[in-house]
Coordinates of C-alpha atoms and ligand atoms in Angstrom, one line a residue:
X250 CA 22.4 -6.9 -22.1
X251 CA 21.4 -3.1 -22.7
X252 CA 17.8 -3.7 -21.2
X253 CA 18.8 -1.8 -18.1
X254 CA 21.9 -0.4 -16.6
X255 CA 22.4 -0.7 -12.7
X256 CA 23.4 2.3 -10.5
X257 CA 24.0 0.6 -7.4
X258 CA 25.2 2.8 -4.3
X259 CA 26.8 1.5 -0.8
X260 CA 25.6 -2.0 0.3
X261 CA 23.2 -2.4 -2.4
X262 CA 26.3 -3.2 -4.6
X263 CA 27.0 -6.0 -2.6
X264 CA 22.8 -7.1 -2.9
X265 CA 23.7 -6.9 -7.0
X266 CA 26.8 -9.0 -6.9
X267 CA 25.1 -11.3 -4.5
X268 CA 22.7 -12.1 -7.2
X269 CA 24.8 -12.5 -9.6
X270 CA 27.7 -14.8 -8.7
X271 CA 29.3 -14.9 -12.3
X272 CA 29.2 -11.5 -13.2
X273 CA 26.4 -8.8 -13.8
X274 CA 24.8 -9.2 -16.9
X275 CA 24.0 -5.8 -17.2
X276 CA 25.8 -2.6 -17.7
X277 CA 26.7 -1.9 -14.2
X278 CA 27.7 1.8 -12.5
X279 CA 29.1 1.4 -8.6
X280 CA 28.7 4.7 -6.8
X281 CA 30.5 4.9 -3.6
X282 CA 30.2 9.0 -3.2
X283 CA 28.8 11.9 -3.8
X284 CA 28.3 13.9 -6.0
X285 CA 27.4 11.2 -8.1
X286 CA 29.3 10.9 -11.7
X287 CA 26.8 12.7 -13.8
X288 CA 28.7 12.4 -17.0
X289 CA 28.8 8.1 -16.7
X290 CA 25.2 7.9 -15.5
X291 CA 24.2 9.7 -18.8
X292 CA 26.6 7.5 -20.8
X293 CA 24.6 4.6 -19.4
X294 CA 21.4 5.7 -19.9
X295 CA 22.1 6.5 -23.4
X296 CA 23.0 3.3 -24.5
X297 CA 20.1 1.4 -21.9
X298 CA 16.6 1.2 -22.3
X299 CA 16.1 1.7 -18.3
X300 CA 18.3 2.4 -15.4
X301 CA 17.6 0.8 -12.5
X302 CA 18.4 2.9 -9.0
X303 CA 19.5 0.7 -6.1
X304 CA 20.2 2.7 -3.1
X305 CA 19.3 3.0 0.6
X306 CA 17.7 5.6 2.7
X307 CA 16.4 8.2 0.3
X308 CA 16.0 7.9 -3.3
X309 CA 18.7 10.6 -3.4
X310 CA 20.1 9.8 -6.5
X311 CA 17.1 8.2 -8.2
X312 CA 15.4 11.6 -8.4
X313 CA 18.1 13.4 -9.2
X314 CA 18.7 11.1 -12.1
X315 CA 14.7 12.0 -13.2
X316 CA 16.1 15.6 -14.2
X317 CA 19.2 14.7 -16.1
X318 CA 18.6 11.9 -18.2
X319 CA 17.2 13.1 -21.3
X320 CA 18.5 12.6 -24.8
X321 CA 17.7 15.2 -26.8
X322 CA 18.7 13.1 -29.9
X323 CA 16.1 10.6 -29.4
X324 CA 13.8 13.0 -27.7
X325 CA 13.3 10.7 -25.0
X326 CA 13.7 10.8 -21.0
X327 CA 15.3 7.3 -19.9
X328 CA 12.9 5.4 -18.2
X329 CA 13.8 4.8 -14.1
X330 CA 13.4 2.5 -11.4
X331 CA 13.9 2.2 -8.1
X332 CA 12.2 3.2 -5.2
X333 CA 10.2 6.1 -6.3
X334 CA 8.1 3.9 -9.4
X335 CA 7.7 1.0 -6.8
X336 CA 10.3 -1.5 -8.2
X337 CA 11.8 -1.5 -4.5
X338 CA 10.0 -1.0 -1.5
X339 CA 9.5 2.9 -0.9
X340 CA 10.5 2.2 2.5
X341 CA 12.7 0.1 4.8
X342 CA 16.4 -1.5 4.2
X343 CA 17.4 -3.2 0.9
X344 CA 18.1 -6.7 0.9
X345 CA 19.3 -9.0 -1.8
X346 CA 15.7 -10.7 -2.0
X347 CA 14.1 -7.7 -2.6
X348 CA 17.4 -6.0 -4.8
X349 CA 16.2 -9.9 -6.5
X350 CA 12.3 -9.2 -7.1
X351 CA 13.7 -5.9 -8.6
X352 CA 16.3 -7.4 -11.3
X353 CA 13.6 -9.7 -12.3
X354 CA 15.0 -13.0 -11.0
X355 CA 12.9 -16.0 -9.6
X356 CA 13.1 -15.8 -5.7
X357 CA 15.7 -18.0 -4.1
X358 CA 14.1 -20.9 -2.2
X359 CA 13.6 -20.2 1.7
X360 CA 15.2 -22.6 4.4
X361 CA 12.8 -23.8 6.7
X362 CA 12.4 -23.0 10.5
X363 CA 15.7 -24.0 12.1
X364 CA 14.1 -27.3 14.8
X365 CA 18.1 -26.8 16.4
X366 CA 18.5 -23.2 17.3
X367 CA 15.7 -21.4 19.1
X368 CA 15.5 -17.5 18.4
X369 CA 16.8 -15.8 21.5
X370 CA 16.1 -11.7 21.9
X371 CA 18.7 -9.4 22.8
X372 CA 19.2 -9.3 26.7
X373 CA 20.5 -7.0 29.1
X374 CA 23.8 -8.7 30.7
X375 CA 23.4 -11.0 33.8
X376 CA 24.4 -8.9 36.6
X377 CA 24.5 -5.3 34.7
X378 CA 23.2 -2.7 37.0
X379 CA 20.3 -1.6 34.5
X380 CA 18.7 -4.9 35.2
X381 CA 18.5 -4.3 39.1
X382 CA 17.6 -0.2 38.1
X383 CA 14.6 -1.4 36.1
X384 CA 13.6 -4.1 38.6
X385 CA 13.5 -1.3 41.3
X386 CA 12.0 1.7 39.1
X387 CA 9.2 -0.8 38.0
X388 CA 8.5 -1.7 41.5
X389 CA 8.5 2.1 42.8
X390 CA 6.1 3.0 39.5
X391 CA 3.4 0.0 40.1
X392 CA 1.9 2.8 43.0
X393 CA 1.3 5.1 40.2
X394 CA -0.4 3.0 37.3
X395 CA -1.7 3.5 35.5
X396 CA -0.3 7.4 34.7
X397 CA 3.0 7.0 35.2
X398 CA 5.0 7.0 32.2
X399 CA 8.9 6.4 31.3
X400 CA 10.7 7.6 28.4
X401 CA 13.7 5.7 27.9
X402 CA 16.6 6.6 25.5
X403 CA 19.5 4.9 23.0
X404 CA 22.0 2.4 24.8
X405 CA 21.9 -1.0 26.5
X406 CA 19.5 0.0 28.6
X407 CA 17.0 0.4 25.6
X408 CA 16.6 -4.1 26.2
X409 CA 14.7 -2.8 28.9
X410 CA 11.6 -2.4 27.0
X411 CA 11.8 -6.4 26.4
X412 CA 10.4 -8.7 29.2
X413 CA 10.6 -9.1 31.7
X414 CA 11.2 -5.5 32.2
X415 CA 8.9 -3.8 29.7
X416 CA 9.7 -0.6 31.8
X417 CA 9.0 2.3 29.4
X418 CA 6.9 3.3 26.7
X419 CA 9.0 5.0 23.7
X420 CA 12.4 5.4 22.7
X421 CA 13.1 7.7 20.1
X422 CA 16.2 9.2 19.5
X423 CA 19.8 10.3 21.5
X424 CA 18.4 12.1 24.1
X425 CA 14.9 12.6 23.7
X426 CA 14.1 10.9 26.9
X427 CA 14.5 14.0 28.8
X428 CA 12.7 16.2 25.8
X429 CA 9.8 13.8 25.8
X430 CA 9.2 13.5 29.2
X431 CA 9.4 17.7 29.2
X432 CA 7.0 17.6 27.1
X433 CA 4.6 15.2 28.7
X434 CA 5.3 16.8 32.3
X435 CA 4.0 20.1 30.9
X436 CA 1.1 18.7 29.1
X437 CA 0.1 17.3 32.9
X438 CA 1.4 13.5 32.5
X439 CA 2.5 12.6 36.4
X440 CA 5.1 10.9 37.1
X441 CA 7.2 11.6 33.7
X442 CA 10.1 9.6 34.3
X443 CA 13.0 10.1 31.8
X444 CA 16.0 7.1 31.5
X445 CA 19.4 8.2 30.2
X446 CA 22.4 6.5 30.0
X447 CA 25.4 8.5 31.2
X448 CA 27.3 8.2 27.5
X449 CA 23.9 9.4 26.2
X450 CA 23.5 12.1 28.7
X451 CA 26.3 13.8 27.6
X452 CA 26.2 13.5 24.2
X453 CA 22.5 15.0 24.0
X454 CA 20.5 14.8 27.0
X455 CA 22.4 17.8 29.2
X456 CA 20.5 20.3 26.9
X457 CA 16.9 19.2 27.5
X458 CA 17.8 18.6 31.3
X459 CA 18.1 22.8 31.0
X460 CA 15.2 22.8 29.7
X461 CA 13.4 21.4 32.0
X462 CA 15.2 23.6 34.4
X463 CA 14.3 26.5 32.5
X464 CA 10.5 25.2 32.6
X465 CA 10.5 24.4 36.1
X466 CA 9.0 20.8 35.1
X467 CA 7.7 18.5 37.7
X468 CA 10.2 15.6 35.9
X469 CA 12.6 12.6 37.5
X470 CA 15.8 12.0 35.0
X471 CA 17.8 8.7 35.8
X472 CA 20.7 8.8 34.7
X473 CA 22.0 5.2 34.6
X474 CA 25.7 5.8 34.7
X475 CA 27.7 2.4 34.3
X476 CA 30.8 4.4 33.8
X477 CA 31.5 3.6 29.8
X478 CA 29.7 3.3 27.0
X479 CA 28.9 -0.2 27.4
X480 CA 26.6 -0.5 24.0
X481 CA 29.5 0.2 21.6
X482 CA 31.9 -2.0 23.5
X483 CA 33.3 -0.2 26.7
X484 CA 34.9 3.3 25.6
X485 CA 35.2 5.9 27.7
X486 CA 31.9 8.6 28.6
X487 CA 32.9 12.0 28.3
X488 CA 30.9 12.5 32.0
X489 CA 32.4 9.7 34.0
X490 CA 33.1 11.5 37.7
X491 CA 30.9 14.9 37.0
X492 CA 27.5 14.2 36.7
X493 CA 26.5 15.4 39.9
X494 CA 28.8 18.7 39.0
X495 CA 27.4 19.0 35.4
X496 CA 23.5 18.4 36.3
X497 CA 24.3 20.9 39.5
X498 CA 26.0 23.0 36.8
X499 CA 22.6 23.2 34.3
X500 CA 20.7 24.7 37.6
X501 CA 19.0 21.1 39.0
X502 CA 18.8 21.9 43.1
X503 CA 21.6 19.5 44.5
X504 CA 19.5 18.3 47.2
X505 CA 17.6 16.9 44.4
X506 CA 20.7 15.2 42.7
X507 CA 20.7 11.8 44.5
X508 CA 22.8 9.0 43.8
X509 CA 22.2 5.0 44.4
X510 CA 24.3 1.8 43.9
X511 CA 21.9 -0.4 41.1
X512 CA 21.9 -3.8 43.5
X513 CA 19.4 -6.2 44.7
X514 CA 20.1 -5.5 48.2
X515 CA 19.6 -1.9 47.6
X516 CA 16.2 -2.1 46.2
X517 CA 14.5 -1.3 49.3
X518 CA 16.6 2.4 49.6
X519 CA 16.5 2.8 46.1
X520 CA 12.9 2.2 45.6
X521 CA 12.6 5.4 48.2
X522 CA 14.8 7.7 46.6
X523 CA 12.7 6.8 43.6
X524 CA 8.9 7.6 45.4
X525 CA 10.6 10.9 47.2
X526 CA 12.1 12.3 43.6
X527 CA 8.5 11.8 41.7
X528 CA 6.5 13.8 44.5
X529 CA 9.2 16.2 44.7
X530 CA 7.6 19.0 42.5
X531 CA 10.3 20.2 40.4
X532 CA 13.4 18.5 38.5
X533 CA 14.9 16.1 39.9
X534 CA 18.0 13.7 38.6
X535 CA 18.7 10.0 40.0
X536 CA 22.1 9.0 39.5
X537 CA 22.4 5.5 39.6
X538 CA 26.0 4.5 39.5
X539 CA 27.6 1.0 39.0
X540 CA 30.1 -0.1 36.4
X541 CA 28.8 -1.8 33.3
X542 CA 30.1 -5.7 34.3
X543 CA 31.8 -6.3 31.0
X544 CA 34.5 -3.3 31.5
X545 CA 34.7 -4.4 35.4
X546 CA 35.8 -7.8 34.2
X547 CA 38.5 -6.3 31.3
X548 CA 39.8 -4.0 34.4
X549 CA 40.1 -6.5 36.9
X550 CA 42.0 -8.8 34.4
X551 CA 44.1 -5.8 33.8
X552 CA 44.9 -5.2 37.2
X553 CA 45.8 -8.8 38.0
X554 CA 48.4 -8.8 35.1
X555 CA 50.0 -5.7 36.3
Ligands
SF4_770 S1 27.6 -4.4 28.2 FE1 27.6 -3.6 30.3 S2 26.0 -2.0 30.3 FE2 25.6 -3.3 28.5 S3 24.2 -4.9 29.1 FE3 26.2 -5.7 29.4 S4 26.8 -5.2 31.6 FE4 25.1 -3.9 31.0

């Protein structure tokens, strides 16, 4: 079937094979780098009356294909579709309903509510010390509603923005955190509170800690260091043991590098490092140090067996 030929890209091959069980019924190109075969895309569009672009992210290929494909013999530019001409959604992931609506295909019948399984959210770990840092940053903040204002960054620590924390207000990117709260502190937001994880911290949140060095911000960065990086399951954090060194190291005063233990009997001290960091008017960095429970397990299995 030469209606249309297919240039399917990454995933979205799997979305056109899932669709069609027995075989694609169209002339079919897989594309699984770049740059993209030029040559075979115009062999298909010579012999199609459409090419249809299935890719995610960008329509990268899709409008480079919208310069290429013209056949001077038949004077005609091949038609395309894809994202650009609204035959997939312009933004958003693929997935094989909407790769479906796009082939022209009936929509497959939807199951029902499950009565069985109830949805559960993501959840912080029972017992991970980002659960008792939250519980004691959202106590020490309730004095300063309704300014305050906590920018939180990428890691397990990000499920704090679920109930029943709901302690911050964006999360952006790897380190913007400490950017964003820079930003806030010097357009007058007080307290601007950032939360980094240590894994993040070092990967991209040491350079906008300079900067608020550089800028002299009134800002309080947490760092909460669980010695790994627990999100991607437990590898090692290129900081673990010099954080205080490294945050002395980028110019932050080391009487205002303090360091507490996340647990529920420590609230009471931790809440108070916490209330003495935000009035102190300069940067200031809160280490708060336990290790993530799911690597303390692995190691204490490790050190039985040995
Ligand atoms: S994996 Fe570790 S750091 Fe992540 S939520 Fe669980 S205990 Fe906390």
């Amino acid at each position: 079937n030469h209606r249309m030929g297919i240039i399917a890209c990454g995933i979205a091959w799997n979305y056109l094979m899932e669709n069609f069980p027995d075989g694609c019924p169209y002339p079919a190109l897989k594309v699984t780098r770049y740059p993209f075969p030029k040559a075979l895309a115009r062999e298909m569009a010579a012999s199609c009356d459409a090419i249809l672009v299935l890719e995610e992210g960008q329509p990268l290929i899709e409008e480079r294909l919208r310069g290429i494909l013209y056949d001077p013999e038949d004077r005609r530019w091949t038609k395309i579709l894809g994202r650009l001409d609204g035959t997939l959604p312009r933004t958003g992931e693929l997935t094989p309903d909407c790769v479906r609506e796009a082939l022209g295909l009936p929509p497959v019948e939807a199951y029902s509510k499950s009565k069985v399984a109830v949805p559960r959210p993501p959840a912080l770990c029972q017992g991970c010390g980002h659960r008792d840092f939250y519980t004691a940053l959202n106590v020490a903040l309730k004095e300063y509603a309704p300014t305050a204002r906590v920018f939180s960054d990428i890691g397990c620590y990000t499920l704090g923005y679920m109930p029943p924390f709901n302690s911050f207000q964006t999360c952006v990117e790897m380190g913007a955190s400490v950017t964003m709260a820079l930003g806030a502190a010097n357009s007058g937001v007080w307290p601007a509170v950032a939360v980094i994880g240590d894994s993040t911290f070092t990967h991209s949140g040491m350079t906008g800690l300079l900067d608020c060095v550089n800028a002299g911000a009134s800002v309080t960065v947490c760092i909460s260091d669980n010695l790994t990086t627990g999100m991607t399951g437990g590898q090692d954090s290129a900081g673990t043991g010099r954080l205080e060194e490294i945050c002395k190291g980028l110019g932050v005063e080391p009487e205002h590098i303090r360091t507490i233990i996340p647990l529920p009997k420590n609230y009471p001290g931790m809440e108070k490092v916490i209330h003495e960091e935000i009035n102190y008017s300069g940067v200031s960095v809160i280490i708060c140090r336990r290790e993530c429970i799911q690597t303390a397990k692995r190691h204490a299995a490790a050190n039985k067996k040995a």
